[in-house]
PDB file of C-alpha atoms in Angstrom:
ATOM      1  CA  UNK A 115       0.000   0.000   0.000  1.00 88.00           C
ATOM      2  CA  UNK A 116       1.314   3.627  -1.329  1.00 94.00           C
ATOM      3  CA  UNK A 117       0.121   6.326   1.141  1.00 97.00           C
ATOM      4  CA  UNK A 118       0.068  10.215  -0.819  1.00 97.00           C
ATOM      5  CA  UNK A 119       0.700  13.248   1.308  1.00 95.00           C
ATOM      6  CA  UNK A 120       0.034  16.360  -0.724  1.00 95.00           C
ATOM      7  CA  UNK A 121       0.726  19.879   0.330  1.00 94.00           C
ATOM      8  CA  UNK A 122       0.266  23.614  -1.354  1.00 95.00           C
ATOM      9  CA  UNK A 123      -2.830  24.598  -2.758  1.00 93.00           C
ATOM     10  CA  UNK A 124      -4.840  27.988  -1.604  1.00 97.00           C
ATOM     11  CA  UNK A 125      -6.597  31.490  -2.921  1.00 98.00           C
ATOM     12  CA  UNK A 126      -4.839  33.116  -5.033  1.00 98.00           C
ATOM     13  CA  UNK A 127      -5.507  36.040  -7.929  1.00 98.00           C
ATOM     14  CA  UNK A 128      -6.428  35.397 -11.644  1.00 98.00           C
ATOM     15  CA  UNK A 129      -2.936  35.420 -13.104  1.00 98.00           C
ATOM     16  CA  UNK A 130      -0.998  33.887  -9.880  1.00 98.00           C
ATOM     17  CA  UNK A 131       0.679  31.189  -9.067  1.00 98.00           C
ATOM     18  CA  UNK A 132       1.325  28.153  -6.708  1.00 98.00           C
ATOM     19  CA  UNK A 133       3.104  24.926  -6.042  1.00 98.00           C
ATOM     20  CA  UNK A 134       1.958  21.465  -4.998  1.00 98.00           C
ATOM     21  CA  UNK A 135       3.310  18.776  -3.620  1.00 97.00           C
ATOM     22  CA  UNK A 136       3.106  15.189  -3.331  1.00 98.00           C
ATOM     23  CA  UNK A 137       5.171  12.423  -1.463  1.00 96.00           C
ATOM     24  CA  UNK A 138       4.747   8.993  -1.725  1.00 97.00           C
ATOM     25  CA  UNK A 139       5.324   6.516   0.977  1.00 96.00           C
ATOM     26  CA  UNK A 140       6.505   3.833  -1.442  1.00 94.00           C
ATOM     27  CA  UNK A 141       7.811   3.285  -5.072  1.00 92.00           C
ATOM     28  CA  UNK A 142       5.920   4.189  -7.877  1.00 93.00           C
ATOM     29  CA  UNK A 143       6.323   3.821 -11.677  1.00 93.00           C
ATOM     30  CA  UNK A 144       4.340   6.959 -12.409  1.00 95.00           C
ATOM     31  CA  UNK A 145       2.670  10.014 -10.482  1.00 96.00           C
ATOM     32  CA  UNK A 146      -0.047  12.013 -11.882  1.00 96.00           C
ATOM     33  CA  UNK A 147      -2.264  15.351 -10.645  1.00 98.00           C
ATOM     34  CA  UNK A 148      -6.063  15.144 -11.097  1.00 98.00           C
ATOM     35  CA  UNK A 149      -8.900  17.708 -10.126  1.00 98.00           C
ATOM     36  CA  UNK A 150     -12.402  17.915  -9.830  1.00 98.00           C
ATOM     37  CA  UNK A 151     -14.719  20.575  -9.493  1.00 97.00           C
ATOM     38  CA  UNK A 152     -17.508  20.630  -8.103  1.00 93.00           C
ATOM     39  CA  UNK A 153     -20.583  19.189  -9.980  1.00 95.00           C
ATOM     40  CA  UNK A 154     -17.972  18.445 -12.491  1.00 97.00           C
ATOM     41  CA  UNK A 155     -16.244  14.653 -13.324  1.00 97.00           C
ATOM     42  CA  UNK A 156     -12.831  14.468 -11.991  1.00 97.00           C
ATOM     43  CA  UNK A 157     -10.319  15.191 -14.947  1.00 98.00           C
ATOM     44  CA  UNK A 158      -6.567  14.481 -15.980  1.00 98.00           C
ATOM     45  CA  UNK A 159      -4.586  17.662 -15.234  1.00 98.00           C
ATOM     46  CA  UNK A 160      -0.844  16.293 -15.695  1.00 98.00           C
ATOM     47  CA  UNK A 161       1.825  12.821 -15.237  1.00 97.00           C
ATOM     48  CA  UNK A 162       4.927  12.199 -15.127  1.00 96.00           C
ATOM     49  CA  UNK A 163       6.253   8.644 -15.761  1.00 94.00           C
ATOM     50  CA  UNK A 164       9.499   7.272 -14.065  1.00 89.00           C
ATOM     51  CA  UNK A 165       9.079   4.146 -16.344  1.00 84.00           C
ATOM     52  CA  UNK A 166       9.085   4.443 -19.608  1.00 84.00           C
ATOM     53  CA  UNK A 167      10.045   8.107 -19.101  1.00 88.00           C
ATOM     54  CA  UNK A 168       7.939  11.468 -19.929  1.00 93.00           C
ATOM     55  CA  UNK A 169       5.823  14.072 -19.137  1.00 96.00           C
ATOM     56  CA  UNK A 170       1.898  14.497 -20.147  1.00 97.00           C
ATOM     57  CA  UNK A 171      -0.388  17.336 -20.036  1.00 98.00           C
ATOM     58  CA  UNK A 172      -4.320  18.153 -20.900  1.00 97.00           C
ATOM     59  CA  UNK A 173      -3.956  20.636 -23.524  1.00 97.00           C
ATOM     60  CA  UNK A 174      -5.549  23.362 -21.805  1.00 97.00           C
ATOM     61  CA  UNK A 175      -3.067  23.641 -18.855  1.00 98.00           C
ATOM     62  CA  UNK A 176       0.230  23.238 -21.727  1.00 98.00           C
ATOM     63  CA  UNK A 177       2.735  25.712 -21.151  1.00 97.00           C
ATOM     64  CA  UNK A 178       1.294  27.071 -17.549  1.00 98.00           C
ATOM     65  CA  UNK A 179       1.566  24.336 -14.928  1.00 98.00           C
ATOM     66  CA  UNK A 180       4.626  22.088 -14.975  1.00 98.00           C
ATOM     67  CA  UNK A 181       5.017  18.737 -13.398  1.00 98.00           C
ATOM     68  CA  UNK A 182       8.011  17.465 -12.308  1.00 96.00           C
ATOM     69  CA  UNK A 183       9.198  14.647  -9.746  1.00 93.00           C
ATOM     70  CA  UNK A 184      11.938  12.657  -8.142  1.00 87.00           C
ATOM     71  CA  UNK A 185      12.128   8.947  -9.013  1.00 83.00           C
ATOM     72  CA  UNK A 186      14.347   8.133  -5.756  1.00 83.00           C
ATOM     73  CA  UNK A 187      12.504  10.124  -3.494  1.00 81.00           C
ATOM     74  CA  UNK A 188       8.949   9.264  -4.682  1.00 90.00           C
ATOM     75  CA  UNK A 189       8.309  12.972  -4.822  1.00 94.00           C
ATOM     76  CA  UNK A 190       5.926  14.860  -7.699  1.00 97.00           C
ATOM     77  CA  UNK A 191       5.578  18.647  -8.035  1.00 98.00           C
ATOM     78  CA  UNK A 192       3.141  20.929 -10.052  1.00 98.00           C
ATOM     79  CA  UNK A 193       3.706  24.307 -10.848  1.00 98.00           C
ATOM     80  CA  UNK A 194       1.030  25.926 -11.580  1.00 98.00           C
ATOM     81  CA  UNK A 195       1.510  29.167 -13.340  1.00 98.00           C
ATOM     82  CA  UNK A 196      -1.123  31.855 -14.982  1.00 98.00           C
ATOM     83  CA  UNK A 197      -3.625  30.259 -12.906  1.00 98.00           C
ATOM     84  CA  UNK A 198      -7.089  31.285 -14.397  1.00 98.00           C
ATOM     85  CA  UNK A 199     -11.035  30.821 -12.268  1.00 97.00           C
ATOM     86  CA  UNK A 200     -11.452  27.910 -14.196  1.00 97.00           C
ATOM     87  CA  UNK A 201      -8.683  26.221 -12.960  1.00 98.00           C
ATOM     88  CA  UNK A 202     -10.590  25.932  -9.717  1.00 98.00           C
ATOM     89  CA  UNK A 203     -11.015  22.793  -8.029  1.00 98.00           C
ATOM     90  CA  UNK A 204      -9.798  20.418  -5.307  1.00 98.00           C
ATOM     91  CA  UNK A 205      -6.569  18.565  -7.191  1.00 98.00           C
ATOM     92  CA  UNK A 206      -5.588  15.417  -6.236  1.00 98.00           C
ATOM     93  CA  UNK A 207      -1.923  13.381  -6.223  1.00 98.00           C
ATOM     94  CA  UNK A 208      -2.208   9.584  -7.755  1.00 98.00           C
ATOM     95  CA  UNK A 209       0.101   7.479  -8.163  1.00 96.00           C
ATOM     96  CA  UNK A 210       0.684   3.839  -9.459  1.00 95.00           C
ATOM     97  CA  UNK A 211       2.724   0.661 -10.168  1.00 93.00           C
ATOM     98  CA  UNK A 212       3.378  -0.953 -13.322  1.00 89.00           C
ATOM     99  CA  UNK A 213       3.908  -0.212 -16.790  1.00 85.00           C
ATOM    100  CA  UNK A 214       1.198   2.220 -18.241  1.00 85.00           C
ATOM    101  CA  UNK A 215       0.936   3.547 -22.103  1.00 87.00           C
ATOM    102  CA  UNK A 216       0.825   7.613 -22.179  1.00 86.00           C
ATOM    103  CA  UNK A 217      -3.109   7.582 -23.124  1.00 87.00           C
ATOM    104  CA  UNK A 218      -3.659   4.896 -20.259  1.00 91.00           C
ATOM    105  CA  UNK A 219      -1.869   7.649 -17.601  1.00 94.00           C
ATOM    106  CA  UNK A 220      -4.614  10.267 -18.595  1.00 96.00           C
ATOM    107  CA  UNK A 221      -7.561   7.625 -16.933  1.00 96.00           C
ATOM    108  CA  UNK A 222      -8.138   8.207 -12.932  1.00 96.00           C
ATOM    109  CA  UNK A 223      -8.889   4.170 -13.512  1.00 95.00           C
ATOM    110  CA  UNK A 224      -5.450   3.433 -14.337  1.00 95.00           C
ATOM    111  CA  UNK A 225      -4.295   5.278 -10.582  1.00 97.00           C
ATOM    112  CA  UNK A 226      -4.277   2.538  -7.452  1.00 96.00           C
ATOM    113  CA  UNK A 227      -3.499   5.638  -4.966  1.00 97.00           C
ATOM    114  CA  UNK A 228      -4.884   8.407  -4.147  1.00 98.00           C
ATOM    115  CA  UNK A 229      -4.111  11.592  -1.616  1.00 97.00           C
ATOM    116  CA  UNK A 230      -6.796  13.152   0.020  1.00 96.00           C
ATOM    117  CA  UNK A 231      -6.971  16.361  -2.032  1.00 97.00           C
ATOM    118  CA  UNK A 232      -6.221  20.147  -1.875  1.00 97.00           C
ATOM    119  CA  UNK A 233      -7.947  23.044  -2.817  1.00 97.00           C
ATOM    120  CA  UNK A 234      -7.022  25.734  -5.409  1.00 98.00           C
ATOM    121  CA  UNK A 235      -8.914  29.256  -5.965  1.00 98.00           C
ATOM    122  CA  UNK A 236      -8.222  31.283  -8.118  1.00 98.00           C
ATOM    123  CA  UNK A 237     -10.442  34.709  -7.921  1.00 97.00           C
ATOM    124  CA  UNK A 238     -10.968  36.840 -10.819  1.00 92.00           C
TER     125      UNK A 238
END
């Protein structure tokens, strides 16, 4: 069992930024960020794969929020940069084991962990 402690999130102004964190308690072979809002389906947001190797991103957040991570440390970042009100939601860390194509890593299905969530606000 892979316990996810995530950290950052909070209010900030159309145009801002912030950072989140994730740390795993165990190896993983890939690390992703998720976020729902509310009413709304839970959606991809970004992963990074330590097997296999790469980076993956839904379209609208490409070139704004960055992921990156440390294999050794099971450790996953997002940077989150020219946050907009849409991008509100509570985002989630997820992580898994085993090999996974790029299109599988964009499915919460394909995720076996899960942290408990953190909320981001962006204000306009």
């Amino acid at each position: 069992q892979v316990q996810l402690v995530e950290s950052g999130g909070g209010l900030v102004q159309t145009g801002g930024s912030l950072r989140l964190s994730c740390a795993a308690s165990g190896r993983t072979d890939a690390m992703g960020w998720f976020r729902q809002a509310p009413g709304k389906e839970r959606e991809f947001v970004a992963a990074a794969r330590w097997t296999g190797g790469g980076t993956f991103y839904k379209d609208s957040v490409k070139g704004r929020f960055t992921i990156s991570g440390d294999n050794a440390k099971n450790t996953v970042s997002l940077q989150m940069n020219s946050l907009k009100p849409e991008d509100t939601a509570v985002y989630y860390c997820a992580a898994l084991r085993g090999i996974m194509a790029s299109m599988t890593l964009r499915a919460p299905s394909a995720y076996s962990y899960w942290g408990q969530g953190t909320q981001v606000t962006v204000s306009s």
